[in-house]
Coordinates of C-alpha atoms and ligand atoms in Angstrom, one line a residue:
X167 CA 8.1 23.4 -11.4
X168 CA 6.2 22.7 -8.3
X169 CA 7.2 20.3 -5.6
X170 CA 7.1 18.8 -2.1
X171 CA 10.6 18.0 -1.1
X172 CA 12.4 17.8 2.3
X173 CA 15.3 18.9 3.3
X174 CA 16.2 17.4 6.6
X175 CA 13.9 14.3 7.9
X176 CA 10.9 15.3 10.6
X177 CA 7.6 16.0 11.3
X178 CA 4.7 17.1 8.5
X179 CA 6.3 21.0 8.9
X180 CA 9.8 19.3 7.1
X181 CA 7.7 19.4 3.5
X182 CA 8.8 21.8 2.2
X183 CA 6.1 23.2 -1.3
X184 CA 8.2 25.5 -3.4
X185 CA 10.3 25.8 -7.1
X186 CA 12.3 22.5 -8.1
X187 CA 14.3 22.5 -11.2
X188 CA 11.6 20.8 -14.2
X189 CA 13.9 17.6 -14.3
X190 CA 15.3 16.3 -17.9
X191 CA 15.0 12.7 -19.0
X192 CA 18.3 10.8 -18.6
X193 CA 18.5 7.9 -20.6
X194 CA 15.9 5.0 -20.0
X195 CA 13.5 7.4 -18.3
X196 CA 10.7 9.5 -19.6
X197 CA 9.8 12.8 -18.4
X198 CA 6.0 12.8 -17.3
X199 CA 3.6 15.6 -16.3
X200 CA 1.9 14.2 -12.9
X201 CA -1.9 14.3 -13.5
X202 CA -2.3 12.7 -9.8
X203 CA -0.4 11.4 -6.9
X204 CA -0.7 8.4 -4.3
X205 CA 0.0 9.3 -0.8
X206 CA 1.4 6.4 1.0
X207 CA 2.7 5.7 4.3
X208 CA 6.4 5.3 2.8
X209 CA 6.2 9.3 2.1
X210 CA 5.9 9.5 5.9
X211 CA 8.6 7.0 6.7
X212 CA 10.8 8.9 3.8
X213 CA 10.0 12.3 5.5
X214 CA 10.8 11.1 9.4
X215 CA 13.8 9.2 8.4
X216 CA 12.4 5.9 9.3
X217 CA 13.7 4.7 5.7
X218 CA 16.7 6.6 5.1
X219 CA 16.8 8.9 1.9
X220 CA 19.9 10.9 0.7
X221 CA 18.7 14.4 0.9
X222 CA 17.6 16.8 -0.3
X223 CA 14.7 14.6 -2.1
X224 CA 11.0 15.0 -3.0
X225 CA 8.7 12.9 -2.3
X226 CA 6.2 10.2 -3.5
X227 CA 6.2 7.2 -5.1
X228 CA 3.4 6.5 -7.2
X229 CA 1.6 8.4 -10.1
X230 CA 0.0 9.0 -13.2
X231 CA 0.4 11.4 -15.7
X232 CA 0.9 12.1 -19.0
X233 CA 4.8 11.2 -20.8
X234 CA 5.9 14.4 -22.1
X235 CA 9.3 13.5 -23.6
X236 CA 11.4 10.5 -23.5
X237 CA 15.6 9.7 -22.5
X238 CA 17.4 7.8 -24.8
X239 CA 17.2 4.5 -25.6
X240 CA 13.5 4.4 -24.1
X241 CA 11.4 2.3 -26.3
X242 CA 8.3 1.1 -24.5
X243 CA 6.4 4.5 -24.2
X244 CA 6.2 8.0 -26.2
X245 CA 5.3 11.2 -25.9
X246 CA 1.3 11.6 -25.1
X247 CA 1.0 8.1 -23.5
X248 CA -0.9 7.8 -20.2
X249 CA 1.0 6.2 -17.8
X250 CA 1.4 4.9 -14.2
X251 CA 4.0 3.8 -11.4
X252 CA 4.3 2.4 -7.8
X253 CA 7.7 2.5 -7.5
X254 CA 9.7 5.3 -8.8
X255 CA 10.3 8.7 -6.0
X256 CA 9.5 12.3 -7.0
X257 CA 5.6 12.1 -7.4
X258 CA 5.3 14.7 -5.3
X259 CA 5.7 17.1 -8.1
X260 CA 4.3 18.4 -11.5
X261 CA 7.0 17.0 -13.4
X262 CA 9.2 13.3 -12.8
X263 CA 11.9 11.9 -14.9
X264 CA 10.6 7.9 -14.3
X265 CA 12.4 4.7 -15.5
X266 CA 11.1 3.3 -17.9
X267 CA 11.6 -0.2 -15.9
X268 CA 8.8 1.6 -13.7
X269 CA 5.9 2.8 -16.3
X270 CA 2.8 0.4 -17.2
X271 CA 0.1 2.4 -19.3
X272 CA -3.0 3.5 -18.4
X273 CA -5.9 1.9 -20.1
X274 CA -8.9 3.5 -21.5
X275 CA -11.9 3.8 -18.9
X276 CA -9.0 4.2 -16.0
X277 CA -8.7 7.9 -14.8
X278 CA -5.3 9.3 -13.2
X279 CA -6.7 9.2 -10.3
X280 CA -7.6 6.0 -10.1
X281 CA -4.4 5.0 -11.0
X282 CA -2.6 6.6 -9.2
X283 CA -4.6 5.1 -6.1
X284 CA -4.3 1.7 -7.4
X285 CA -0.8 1.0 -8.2
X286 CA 1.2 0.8 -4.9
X287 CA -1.4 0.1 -3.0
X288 CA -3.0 -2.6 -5.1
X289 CA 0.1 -4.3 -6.3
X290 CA 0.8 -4.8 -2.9
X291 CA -2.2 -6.5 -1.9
X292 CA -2.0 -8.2 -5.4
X293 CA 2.1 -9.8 -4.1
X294 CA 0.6 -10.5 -0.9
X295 CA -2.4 -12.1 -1.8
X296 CA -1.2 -14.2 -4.8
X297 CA 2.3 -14.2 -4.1
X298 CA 3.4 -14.0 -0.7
X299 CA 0.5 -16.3 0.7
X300 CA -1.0 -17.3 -2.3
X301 CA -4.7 -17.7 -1.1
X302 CA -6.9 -20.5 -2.1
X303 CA -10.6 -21.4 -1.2
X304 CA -11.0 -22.7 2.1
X305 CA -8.2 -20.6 3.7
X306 CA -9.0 -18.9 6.2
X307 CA -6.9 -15.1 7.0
X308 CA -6.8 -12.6 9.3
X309 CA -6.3 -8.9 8.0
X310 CA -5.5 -5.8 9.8
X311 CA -6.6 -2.4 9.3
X312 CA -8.5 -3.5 6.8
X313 CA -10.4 -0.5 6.0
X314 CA -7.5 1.0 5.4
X315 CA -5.8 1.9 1.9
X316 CA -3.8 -1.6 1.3
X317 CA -6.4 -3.6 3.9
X318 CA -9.5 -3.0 1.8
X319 CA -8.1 -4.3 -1.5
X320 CA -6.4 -7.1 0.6
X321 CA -9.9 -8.1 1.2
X322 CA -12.0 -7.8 -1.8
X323 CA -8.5 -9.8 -3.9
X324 CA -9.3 -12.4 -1.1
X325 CA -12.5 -13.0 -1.7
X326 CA -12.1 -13.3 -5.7
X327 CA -9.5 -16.4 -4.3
X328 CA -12.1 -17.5 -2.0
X329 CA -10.9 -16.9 1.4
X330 CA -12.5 -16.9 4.4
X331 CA -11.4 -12.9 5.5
X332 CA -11.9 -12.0 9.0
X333 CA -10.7 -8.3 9.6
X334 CA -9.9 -5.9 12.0
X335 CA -10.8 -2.5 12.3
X336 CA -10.3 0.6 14.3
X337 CA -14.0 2.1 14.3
X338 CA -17.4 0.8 14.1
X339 CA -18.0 2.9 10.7
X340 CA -14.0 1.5 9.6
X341 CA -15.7 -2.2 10.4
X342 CA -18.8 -1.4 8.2
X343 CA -16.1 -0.7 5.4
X344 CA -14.4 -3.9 6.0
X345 CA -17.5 -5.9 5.5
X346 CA -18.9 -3.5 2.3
X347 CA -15.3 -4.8 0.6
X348 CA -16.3 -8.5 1.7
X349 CA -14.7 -9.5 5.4
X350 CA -16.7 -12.1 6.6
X351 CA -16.0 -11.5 10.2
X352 CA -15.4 -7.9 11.6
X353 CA -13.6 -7.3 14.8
X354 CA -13.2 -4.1 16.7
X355 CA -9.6 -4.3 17.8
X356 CA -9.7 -1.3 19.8
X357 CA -12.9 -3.2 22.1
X358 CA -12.1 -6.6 21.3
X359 CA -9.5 -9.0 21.9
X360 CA -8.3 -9.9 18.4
X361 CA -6.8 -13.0 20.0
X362 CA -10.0 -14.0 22.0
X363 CA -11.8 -13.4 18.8
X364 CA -9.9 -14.9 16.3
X365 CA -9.8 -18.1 18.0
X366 CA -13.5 -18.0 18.8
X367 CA -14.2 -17.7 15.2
X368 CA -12.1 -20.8 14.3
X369 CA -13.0 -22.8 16.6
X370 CA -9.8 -22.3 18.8
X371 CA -7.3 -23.6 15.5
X372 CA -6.1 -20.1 14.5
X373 CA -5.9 -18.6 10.9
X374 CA -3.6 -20.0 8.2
X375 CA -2.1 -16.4 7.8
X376 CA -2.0 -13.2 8.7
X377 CA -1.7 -9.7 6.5
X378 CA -0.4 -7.3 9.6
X379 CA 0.2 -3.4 7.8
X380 CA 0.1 -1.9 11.8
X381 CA 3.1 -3.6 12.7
X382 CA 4.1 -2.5 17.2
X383 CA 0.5 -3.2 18.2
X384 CA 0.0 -6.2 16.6
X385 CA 2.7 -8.8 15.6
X386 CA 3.4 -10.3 18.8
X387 CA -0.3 -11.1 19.3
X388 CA -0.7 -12.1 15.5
X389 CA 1.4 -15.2 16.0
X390 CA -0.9 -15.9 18.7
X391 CA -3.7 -16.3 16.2
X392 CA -1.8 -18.5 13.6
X393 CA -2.3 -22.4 12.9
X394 CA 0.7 -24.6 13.4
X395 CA 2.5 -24.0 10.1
X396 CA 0.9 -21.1 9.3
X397 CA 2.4 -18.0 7.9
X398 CA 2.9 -14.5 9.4
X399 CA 3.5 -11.8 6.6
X400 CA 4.0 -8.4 8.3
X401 CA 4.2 -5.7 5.6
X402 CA 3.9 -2.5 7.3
X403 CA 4.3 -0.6 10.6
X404 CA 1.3 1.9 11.2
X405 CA 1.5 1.9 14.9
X406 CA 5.6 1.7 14.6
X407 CA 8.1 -0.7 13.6
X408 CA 7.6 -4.8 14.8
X409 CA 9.5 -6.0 17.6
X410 CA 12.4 -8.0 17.2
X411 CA 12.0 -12.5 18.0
X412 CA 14.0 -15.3 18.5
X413 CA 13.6 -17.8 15.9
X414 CA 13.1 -19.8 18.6
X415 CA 9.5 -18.1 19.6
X416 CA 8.0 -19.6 15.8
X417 CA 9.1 -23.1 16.6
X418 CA 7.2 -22.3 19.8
X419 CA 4.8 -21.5 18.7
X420 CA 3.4 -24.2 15.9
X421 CA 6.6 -24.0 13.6
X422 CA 5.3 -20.9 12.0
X423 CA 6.8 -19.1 9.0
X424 CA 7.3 -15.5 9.2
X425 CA 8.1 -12.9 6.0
X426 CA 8.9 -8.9 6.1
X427 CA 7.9 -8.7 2.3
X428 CA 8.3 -5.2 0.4
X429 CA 6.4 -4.3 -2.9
X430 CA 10.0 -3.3 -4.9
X431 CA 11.0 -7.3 -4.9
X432 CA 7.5 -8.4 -6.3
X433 CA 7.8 -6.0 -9.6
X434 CA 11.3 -6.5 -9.3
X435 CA 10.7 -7.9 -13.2
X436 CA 9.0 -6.6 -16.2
X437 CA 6.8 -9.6 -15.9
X438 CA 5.8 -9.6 -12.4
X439 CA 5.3 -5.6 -13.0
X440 CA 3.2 -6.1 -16.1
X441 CA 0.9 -8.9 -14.6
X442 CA 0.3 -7.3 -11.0
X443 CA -1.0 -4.0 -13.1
X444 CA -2.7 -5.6 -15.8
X445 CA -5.1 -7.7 -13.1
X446 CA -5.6 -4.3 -11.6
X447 CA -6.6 -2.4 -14.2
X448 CA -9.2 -5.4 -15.8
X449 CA -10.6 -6.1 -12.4
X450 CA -11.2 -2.0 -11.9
X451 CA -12.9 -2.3 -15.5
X452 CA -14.7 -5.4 -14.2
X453 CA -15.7 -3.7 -11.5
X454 CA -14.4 -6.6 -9.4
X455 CA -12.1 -4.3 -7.7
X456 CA -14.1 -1.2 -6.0
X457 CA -11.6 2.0 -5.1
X458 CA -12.6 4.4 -2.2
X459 CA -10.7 7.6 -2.7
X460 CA -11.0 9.0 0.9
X461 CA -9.5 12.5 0.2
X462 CA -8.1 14.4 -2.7
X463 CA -5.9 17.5 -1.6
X464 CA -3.9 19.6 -4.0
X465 CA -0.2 19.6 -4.0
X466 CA 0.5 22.2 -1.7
X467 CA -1.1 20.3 0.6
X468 CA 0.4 17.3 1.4
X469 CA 1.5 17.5 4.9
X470 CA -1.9 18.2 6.0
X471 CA -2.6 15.0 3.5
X472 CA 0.2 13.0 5.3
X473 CA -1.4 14.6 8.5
X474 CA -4.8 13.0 7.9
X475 CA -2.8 9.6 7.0
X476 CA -1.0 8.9 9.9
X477 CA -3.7 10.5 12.0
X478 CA -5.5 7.1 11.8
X479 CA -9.1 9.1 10.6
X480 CA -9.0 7.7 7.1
X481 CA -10.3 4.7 5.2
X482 CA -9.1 4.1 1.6
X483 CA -7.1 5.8 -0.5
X484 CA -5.7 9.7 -0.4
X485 CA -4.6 11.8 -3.5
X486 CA -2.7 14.4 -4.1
X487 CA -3.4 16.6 -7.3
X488 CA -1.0 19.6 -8.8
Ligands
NDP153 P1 -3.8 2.6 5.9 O1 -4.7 3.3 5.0 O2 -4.0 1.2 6.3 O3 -3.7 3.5 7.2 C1 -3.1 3.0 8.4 C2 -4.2 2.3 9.3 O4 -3.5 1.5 10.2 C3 -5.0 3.3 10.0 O5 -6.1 3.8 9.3 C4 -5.5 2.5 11.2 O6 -6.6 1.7 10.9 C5 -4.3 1.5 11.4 N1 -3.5 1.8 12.6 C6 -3.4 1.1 13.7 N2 -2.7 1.7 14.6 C7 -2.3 2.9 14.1 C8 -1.5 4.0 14.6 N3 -1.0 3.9 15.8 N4 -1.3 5.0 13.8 C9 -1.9 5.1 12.6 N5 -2.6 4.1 12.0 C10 -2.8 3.0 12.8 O7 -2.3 2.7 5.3 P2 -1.6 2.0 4.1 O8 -2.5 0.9 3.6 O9 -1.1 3.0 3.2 O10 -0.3 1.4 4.8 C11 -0.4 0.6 6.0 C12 1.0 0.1 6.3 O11 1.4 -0.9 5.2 C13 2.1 1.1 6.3 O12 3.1 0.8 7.3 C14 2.8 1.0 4.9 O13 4.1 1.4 4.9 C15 2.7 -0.5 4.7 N6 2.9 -0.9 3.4 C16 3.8 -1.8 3.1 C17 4.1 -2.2 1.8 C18 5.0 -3.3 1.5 O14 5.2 -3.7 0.4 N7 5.7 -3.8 2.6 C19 3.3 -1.6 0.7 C20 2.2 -0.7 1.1 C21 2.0 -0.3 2.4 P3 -7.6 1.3 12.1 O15 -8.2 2.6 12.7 O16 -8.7 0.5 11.5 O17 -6.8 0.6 13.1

């Protein structure tokens, strides 16, 4: 079969396209044919080493597809189901031997591509959102990126709780996308002073939270913008990993909390899993939830895909297709 795989950590020219053995389902794993692919910014972090892989390995985590057969002992799906996952590597490929633990099907009306743009992403916005921080009317957050993949579902899942959502974005076009998924209040963190701003638009008491995906640039700053008591949840690091604090700066700062969540530890059971997707799925159905598919690329292409990701010159979701 065909795959992307890597096998020493670097730059976009480490992905390697070529044959892969078609893997066999050990037990508790079904073997499915990838209809479509997620790209995510863990691929890049799995390809430069920044989260540590024993290689050779191809990457990917999330996709949909179609089971083809099934290990033993796996009970919950069979051959010809239509299927999903966020959290499973090797979707960078035609064929992936998945665990079962991982799968949730694919309802009617949902396409594999839309799946497979909705499940990491979305569940994590989904943990943050009604987990992490469990949003409630009157709250008010502050979101970065959030024309980005995870940032615009961060917003529209915000709204449905009724938060006040003020955003950041990196472009004037990025802040109209903000406010087309619901952000009440837009600012241009490359121009503005997200500080400056945020506490303009509260009336100098700061946000109760704050969703930060972009990590160097931002954290320090973010706490900055937080109520006494409120909560920092930094999830990601697009402009590079978050600098290290003393515990000592959150009590200076208002007593704040601060959380380094990761999506793996909110499916980490069958019910958290099964819930997370099944809101997903009836709110794409609903139309409550709105996708943006920025770019589909086929296989081959995924380090031109991973390219365009980290390049900071998308909005949404990317796909890869074999
Ligand atoms: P996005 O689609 O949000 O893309 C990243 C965005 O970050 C860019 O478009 C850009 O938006 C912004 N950004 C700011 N500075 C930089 C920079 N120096 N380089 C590149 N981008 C920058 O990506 P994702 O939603 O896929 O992921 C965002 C982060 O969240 C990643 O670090 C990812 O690993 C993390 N994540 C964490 C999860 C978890 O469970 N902890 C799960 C899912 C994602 P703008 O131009 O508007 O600034």
């Amino acid at each position: 079969m065909k795959a992307v795989y890597i096998q020493k950590t670097g730059g976009p020219e480490a992905l390697i396209y070529g044959d892969q053995p078609k893997p066999e389902p050990p037990a508790g794993h079904a073997l499915v044919k990838l209809a479509a692919t997620g790209v995510n910014f863990i691929d890049t972090y799995h390809r430069s080493g920044l989260y540590k892989l024993p290689l050779p390995a191809i990457l990917g985590s999330e996709g949909a597809g179609t089971v083809e057969s099934i290990g033993e002992g796996v009970t919950s799906v069979k051959p010809g189901d239509r299927v999903a996952w966020g959290t499973a590597r090797g979707a960078y490929a035609e064929y992936q031997a998945v665990p079962e633990s991982a799968l949730v099907p694919i309802p009617d009306g949902v396409s594999f591509r839309e799946a497979a743009a909705v499940m990491l992403q979305g569940m994590t916005a989904h943990y943050l959102t009604h987990s992490t921080f469990p949003l409630k009317s009157g709250d008010t957050m502050l979101v970065h990126a959030a024309a980005g993949g995870t940032g615009r579902l961060i917003v529209q899942m915000a709204k449905m709780l009724g938060a006040r959502v003020i955003a950041t974005a990196g472009t004037p076009e990025k802040g109209k996308i903000a406010r087309e998924a619901g952000a009440d209040d837009v600012i241009l963190y490359r121009d503005q002073d997200f500080l400056e701003e945020t506490k303009r638009l509260t009336g100098g008491r700061g946000v109760d939270v704050v969703y930060d995906s972009v990590g160097a640039t931002t954290f320090l700053k973010g706490l900055d913008c937080l109520r006494p008591r409120g909560m920092m949840v930094q999830f990601g690091n697009a402009s590079g990993p978050a600098p290290a604090i003393e515990p000592l700066a959150l009590s200076q700062r208002g007593s704040l909390f601060l959380t380094r969540p990761t999506l793996a530890h909110y499916v980490a059971t069958r019910q958290e899993l099964e819930w997370r997707a099944a809101d997903l799925f009836r709110w794409l159905s609903e139309k409550k939830l709105v996708l943006k598919i920025d770019r589909v690329y086929p296989l081959r292409e995924a380090a031109r895909a991973q390219q365009d990701l980290e390049s900071r010159n998308t909005s949404g979701k990317l796909v890869l297709e074999p």
